Coordinates of C-alpha atoms in Angstrom, one line a residue:
M7 CA 3.1 6.1 25.3
H8 CA 2.8 2.8 23.7
V9 CA 0.6 2.3 20.2
L10 CA -0.1 -1.1 18.7
H11 CA -0.2 -1.4 15.1
L12 CA -2.0 -4.2 13.1
T13 CA -1.1 -3.9 9.4
R14 CA 0.5 -6.1 6.7
D15 CA 3.2 -6.6 4.6
F16 CA 5.8 -4.8 7.3
P17 CA 9.2 -4.2 6.6
P18 CA 11.4 -6.0 5.8
A19 CA 8.7 -7.0 3.0
H20 CA 7.2 -4.5 1.1
C21 CA 4.3 -4.7 -1.2
G22 CA 3.5 -0.9 -1.8
G23 CA 2.2 2.1 -0.4
I24 CA 0.9 0.9 2.8
T25 CA 4.1 -0.8 3.4
T26 CA 5.9 3.0 2.9
A27 CA 3.1 4.7 5.0
V28 CA 2.8 2.4 8.3
A29 CA 6.9 2.1 8.5
G30 CA 7.0 5.6 8.4
L31 CA 4.5 6.6 10.4
V32 CA 6.0 4.0 13.0
R33 CA 9.4 6.1 12.4
A34 CA 8.3 9.2 12.9
L35 CA 6.3 8.8 16.2
A36 CA 9.5 6.6 17.8
S37 CA 11.6 9.7 16.6
L38 CA 9.4 11.8 19.2
G39 CA 9.5 9.3 22.2
L40 CA 6.6 7.3 21.4
R41 CA 6.7 3.3 22.0
A42 CA 5.5 1.1 19.3
S43 CA 4.6 -2.6 18.6
V44 CA 3.4 -4.0 15.0
V45 CA 2.2 -7.3 14.5
S46 CA 1.6 -7.9 10.3
L47 CA -0.3 -10.1 8.2
E48 CA 2.0 -11.3 6.0
R49 CA 0.2 -12.1 2.6
R50 CA 3.0 -13.8 0.7
R51 CA 3.5 -17.2 0.9
G52 CA 6.6 -19.0 2.6
L53 CA 6.8 -17.8 5.9
D54 CA 9.6 -19.1 8.0
D55 CA 9.5 -20.5 11.6
D56 CA 10.9 -17.7 13.1
R57 CA 8.4 -14.8 12.6
A58 CA 9.8 -12.1 14.5
L59 CA 11.1 -9.5 12.8
A60 CA 14.8 -8.6 13.7
L61 CA 14.3 -4.5 13.6
D62 CA 16.0 -2.6 15.7
W63 CA 13.4 0.6 15.8
V64 CA 10.3 -1.4 16.5
S65 CA 8.9 -4.3 18.1
A66 CA 7.2 -6.8 15.4
T67 CA 6.3 -9.8 14.5
R68 CA 4.6 -11.1 11.5
I69 CA 1.4 -14.0 11.2
G70 CA 0.2 -15.6 8.1
D71 CA -3.4 -16.1 9.6
A72 CA -5.3 -12.8 10.6
D73 CA -7.1 -15.3 13.0
D74 CA -3.6 -15.3 15.1
G75 CA -3.7 -11.5 15.0
A76 CA -4.9 -11.4 18.8
N77 CA -2.9 -14.0 19.9
A78 CA 0.3 -12.7 18.2
A79 CA -0.4 -9.3 20.1
R80 CA -0.6 -11.0 23.2
R81 CA 2.6 -12.7 23.0
L82 CA 4.5 -9.8 21.5
L83 CA 3.3 -7.1 24.6
R84 CA 4.2 -9.9 27.0
G85 CA 1.5 -8.5 29.3
D86 CA 2.3 -4.9 28.6
R87 CA -0.4 -2.2 28.0
A88 CA -1.0 -0.7 24.8
D89 CA -2.4 2.6 25.2
L90 CA -3.9 3.2 21.5
V91 CA -4.6 0.2 19.0
H92 CA -4.1 1.2 15.4
L93 CA -5.3 -0.9 12.8
H94 CA -4.1 -0.6 8.9
E95 CA -5.9 -3.4 7.7
P96 CA -9.0 -4.3 7.5
T97 CA -8.7 -8.0 7.7
L98 CA -7.6 -8.0 11.1
G99 CA -10.5 -5.9 12.6
D100 CA -11.7 -8.3 14.9
A101 CA -8.4 -8.8 16.7
A102 CA -7.9 -4.7 16.5
V103 CA -11.3 -4.3 18.5
A104 CA -10.7 -7.3 20.9
L105 CA -7.2 -5.7 21.8
A106 CA -8.6 -2.4 22.2
R107 CA -11.3 -4.0 24.8
A108 CA -9.2 -5.7 26.5
H109 CA -6.8 -2.7 27.3
D110 CA -9.1 -0.3 27.5
A111 CA -7.8 1.3 24.8
P112 CA -9.1 3.9 22.0
L113 CA -9.1 2.2 18.9
I114 CA -8.0 4.4 15.7
T115 CA -8.6 2.8 12.0
T116 CA -6.6 4.3 8.8
I117 CA -8.3 3.9 5.7
H118 CA -5.5 3.1 3.1
V119 CA -7.6 1.4 0.7
D120 CA -11.5 2.6 0.4
Y121 CA -13.0 -0.3 -0.5
G122 CA -16.5 1.4 -1.0
E123 CA -15.2 3.7 -3.3
L124 CA -13.6 0.6 -5.1
A125 CA -16.6 -1.3 -4.9
A126 CA -18.8 1.6 -6.6
R127 CA -16.2 2.2 -9.4
R128 CA -16.1 -1.9 -10.2
G129 CA -20.1 -2.1 -9.9
L130 CA -19.8 -4.9 -7.6
S131 CA -22.6 -6.2 -6.0
P132 CA -23.3 -7.8 -3.2
A133 CA -20.5 -6.0 -1.2
P134 CA -17.3 -7.7 -1.4
L135 CA -15.6 -9.0 2.2
G136 CA -13.3 -6.0 2.1
L137 CA -16.0 -3.3 2.3
L138 CA -18.0 -5.2 5.1
R139 CA -15.4 -5.8 7.1
Q140 CA -14.0 -2.1 6.9
Q141 CA -17.6 -0.8 7.6
R142 CA -17.4 -2.9 10.5
V143 CA -14.6 -1.8 11.7
M144 CA -15.8 1.6 11.2
R145 CA -18.8 1.4 13.2
R146 CA -16.8 0.9 16.4
A147 CA -13.6 2.7 15.8
D148 CA -13.1 5.8 18.1
R149 CA -11.6 7.7 14.8
I150 CA -11.5 7.2 11.3
V151 CA -8.1 8.2 9.5
V152 CA -8.3 9.0 5.9
P153 CA -5.2 10.4 4.3
S154 CA -6.8 12.9 2.1
A155 CA -9.5 15.3 1.9
S156 CA -11.6 13.9 -1.0
A157 CA -11.1 10.5 0.0
A158 CA -12.7 11.6 2.8
D159 CA -15.3 14.0 1.5
G160 CA -16.4 10.3 -0.3
L161 CA -16.5 8.3 2.8
R162 CA -18.7 10.7 4.5
Q163 CA -21.3 11.1 2.1
R164 CA -21.2 7.1 1.6
E165 CA -21.1 6.4 5.5
P166 CA -22.9 9.3 6.8
E167 CA -23.0 7.3 10.0
V168 CA -19.2 7.8 11.2
A169 CA -19.0 11.1 9.2
D170 CA -18.2 12.9 12.7
R171 CA -15.0 10.4 13.8
V172 CA -13.3 11.0 9.9
V173 CA -10.3 12.7 10.8
V174 CA -7.8 13.9 7.5
V175 CA -4.1 13.1 8.2
P176 CA -1.9 13.4 5.4
H177 CA 0.8 10.4 4.5
G178 CA 4.5 11.3 4.0
V179 CA 7.7 10.0 3.0
D180 CA 11.0 10.4 4.5
V181 CA 13.5 12.6 1.9
G182 CA 16.9 12.4 4.2
E183 CA 19.1 15.3 4.3
G184 CA 20.3 16.6 1.4
S185 CA 18.7 14.6 -1.1
P186 CA 20.1 14.5 -4.4
I187 CA 18.2 16.1 -7.1
C188 CA 19.4 14.5 -10.6
S189 CA 19.9 16.9 -13.2
E190 CA 20.6 14.1 -15.9
R191 CA 17.8 12.4 -16.7
E192 CA 17.3 9.4 -19.3
A193 CA 14.3 9.3 -22.2
L194 CA 12.8 6.8 -19.3
V195 CA 8.7 6.3 -19.0
V196 CA 8.5 5.0 -15.4
Y197 CA 5.3 3.1 -13.8
I198 CA 5.5 2.2 -10.5
G199 CA 3.0 -0.1 -8.0
R200 CA 0.5 -2.7 -7.8
F201 CA -1.3 -4.2 -11.7
D202 CA -4.9 -3.2 -11.1
D203 CA -7.4 -1.6 -14.0
T204 CA -8.2 1.2 -10.9
K205 CA -4.3 1.8 -11.1
G206 CA -4.4 2.3 -14.9
T207 CA -2.1 -0.3 -15.7
Q208 CA -3.5 -1.0 -18.9
D209 CA -4.1 2.3 -19.4
F210 CA 0.0 3.0 -19.4
V211 CA 0.8 0.3 -21.5
E212 CA -1.4 1.5 -24.1
A213 CA -0.8 4.5 -23.7
V214 CA 3.3 3.8 -23.7
T215 CA 3.6 1.8 -26.5
Q216 CA 2.2 5.1 -28.9
V217 CA 5.1 7.0 -26.7
L218 CA 7.4 4.9 -27.4
A219 CA 6.7 4.5 -31.1
G220 CA 6.8 7.7 -31.6
R221 CA 9.8 8.1 -29.7
P222 CA 12.8 5.6 -30.9
Q223 CA 15.4 6.9 -28.3
A224 CA 12.9 6.4 -25.1
R225 CA 12.5 3.0 -23.0
A226 CA 9.7 2.5 -20.2
I227 CA 9.9 0.4 -17.2
V228 CA 7.2 -1.0 -15.2
A229 CA 7.9 -1.6 -11.9
G230 CA 5.3 -3.8 -9.5
G231 CA 3.1 -6.6 -9.5
L232 CA 0.9 -8.5 -7.5
P233 CA 3.6 -10.2 -5.1
S234 CA 1.0 -12.1 -3.0
H235 CA -1.1 -12.7 -6.0
P236 CA 1.8 -14.4 -8.5
R237 CA -1.2 -16.5 -10.3
M238 CA -3.1 -13.0 -11.3
E239 CA 0.4 -11.0 -11.8
R240 CA 1.2 -13.8 -14.7
R241 CA -2.6 -13.2 -16.2
W242 CA -1.4 -9.3 -16.5
R243 CA 1.9 -10.5 -18.2
R244 CA 0.4 -12.6 -20.8
R245 CA -2.6 -10.1 -21.4
W246 CA 0.4 -7.5 -22.0
D247 CA 2.2 -10.1 -24.6
D248 CA -1.3 -10.4 -26.1
G249 CA -1.5 -6.7 -27.0
L250 CA 2.4 -6.3 -27.9
A251 CA 1.8 -9.4 -30.2
T252 CA 1.9 -6.3 -33.4
A253 CA 4.0 -3.9 -31.5
A254 CA 7.3 -5.4 -32.0
A255 CA 9.2 -2.0 -32.7
V256 CA 8.3 -1.3 -29.3
R257 CA 7.9 -4.5 -27.3
D258 CA 12.0 -5.1 -26.4
R259 CA 11.8 -1.5 -25.4
I260 CA 9.5 -1.9 -22.3
E261 CA 10.8 -3.5 -19.3
V262 CA 9.0 -5.4 -16.2
T263 CA 11.2 -5.3 -13.2
G264 CA 8.7 -7.1 -11.1
W265 CA 8.0 -5.3 -7.4
L266 CA 11.5 -3.5 -6.2
Q267 CA 12.6 -2.8 -2.7
T268 CA 12.8 1.2 -1.5
E269 CA 16.6 2.0 -2.8
A270 CA 15.9 0.7 -6.1
I271 CA 12.7 2.7 -6.8
D272 CA 14.7 5.4 -5.2
E273 CA 17.3 4.7 -8.3
L274 CA 14.4 4.4 -11.1
L275 CA 12.9 8.0 -9.9
D276 CA 16.4 9.6 -10.1
R277 CA 16.4 8.0 -13.6
A278 CA 13.0 8.7 -14.9
G279 CA 12.5 11.2 -17.3
V280 CA 8.5 10.9 -16.8
V281 CA 6.8 9.1 -13.7
A282 CA 3.2 8.0 -15.4
I283 CA 0.9 7.7 -13.0
P284 CA -2.4 6.6 -14.5
S285 CA -5.0 5.3 -12.1
R286 CA -8.2 6.1 -12.1
Y287 CA -8.7 6.6 -8.2
E288 CA -6.1 6.9 -5.3
T289 CA -7.6 7.0 -1.2
F290 CA -3.8 8.8 -1.5
G291 CA -1.1 8.3 -3.9
M292 CA 2.1 7.5 -2.7
V293 CA 3.7 7.3 -5.8
A294 CA 3.2 10.6 -6.7
L295 CA 4.7 12.0 -3.2
E296 CA 7.8 9.5 -4.0
A297 CA 8.6 10.9 -7.0
M298 CA 8.3 14.7 -5.8
A299 CA 10.9 13.8 -3.2
R300 CA 13.2 12.6 -5.9
A301 CA 12.3 15.8 -8.3
A302 CA 11.0 13.6 -10.8
P303 CA 8.7 14.5 -13.6
I304 CA 5.1 13.6 -13.1
V305 CA 2.5 12.5 -15.5

């Protein structure tokens, strides 16, 4: 069986939970003997001319423009047939629909980010473009995969016309064989993830300021950012600087590392005394699963 995945930020790029989830899924299916091809929309700037990804476990290519999705897939497949089209990024929805029709293949879409829930929580009106794209794809998909029961319930309530096609398939992480469990943890509070109010980023900064003020030996590390939106990331950092201006006693004990790769994240989780996950909403929450796999305490 040959599965064509349309996603974003596929390894070696890494921009968060979607990267981890999709790469892990592709690897897991490969271990079962399923072939896979991947077209990845890289949202960061600076793509070089050679867009083929040199990975020995999957055939993959990256694109810088969603309009190139279908053509990139055809070039990658070189006349080969896809037995299943799996969409992970709504921006590539039109390409996924066209490819499924061309190959007479079923179309599956995984809801990694529930734009309907986010729009409701943020009070956005009219509906944002991401939500409109997601709704259009869901109407055409044969199956809609949601990684948690709570997110699936919310989706069924908001989109009753697609409720009978919603299935729950949780994500997983590769814990390896004999993964070490660190018993010597530091007085270190860790935040990992994208900078966003829904992720509780500002809540974390305000809370950890109080924690550090009461525990002079403790430190905090913020590992994350907005790699596809550097200007917005700079705004977040200025916001923190302004907020910490009156907290000189703790300011130097909060380190912002930027986005880290998987190996560095594992090392950080092994050191963490506490992994703080202040999200107001998660479709799944990969950081919690990754922290559990390293036996890190979670709040």
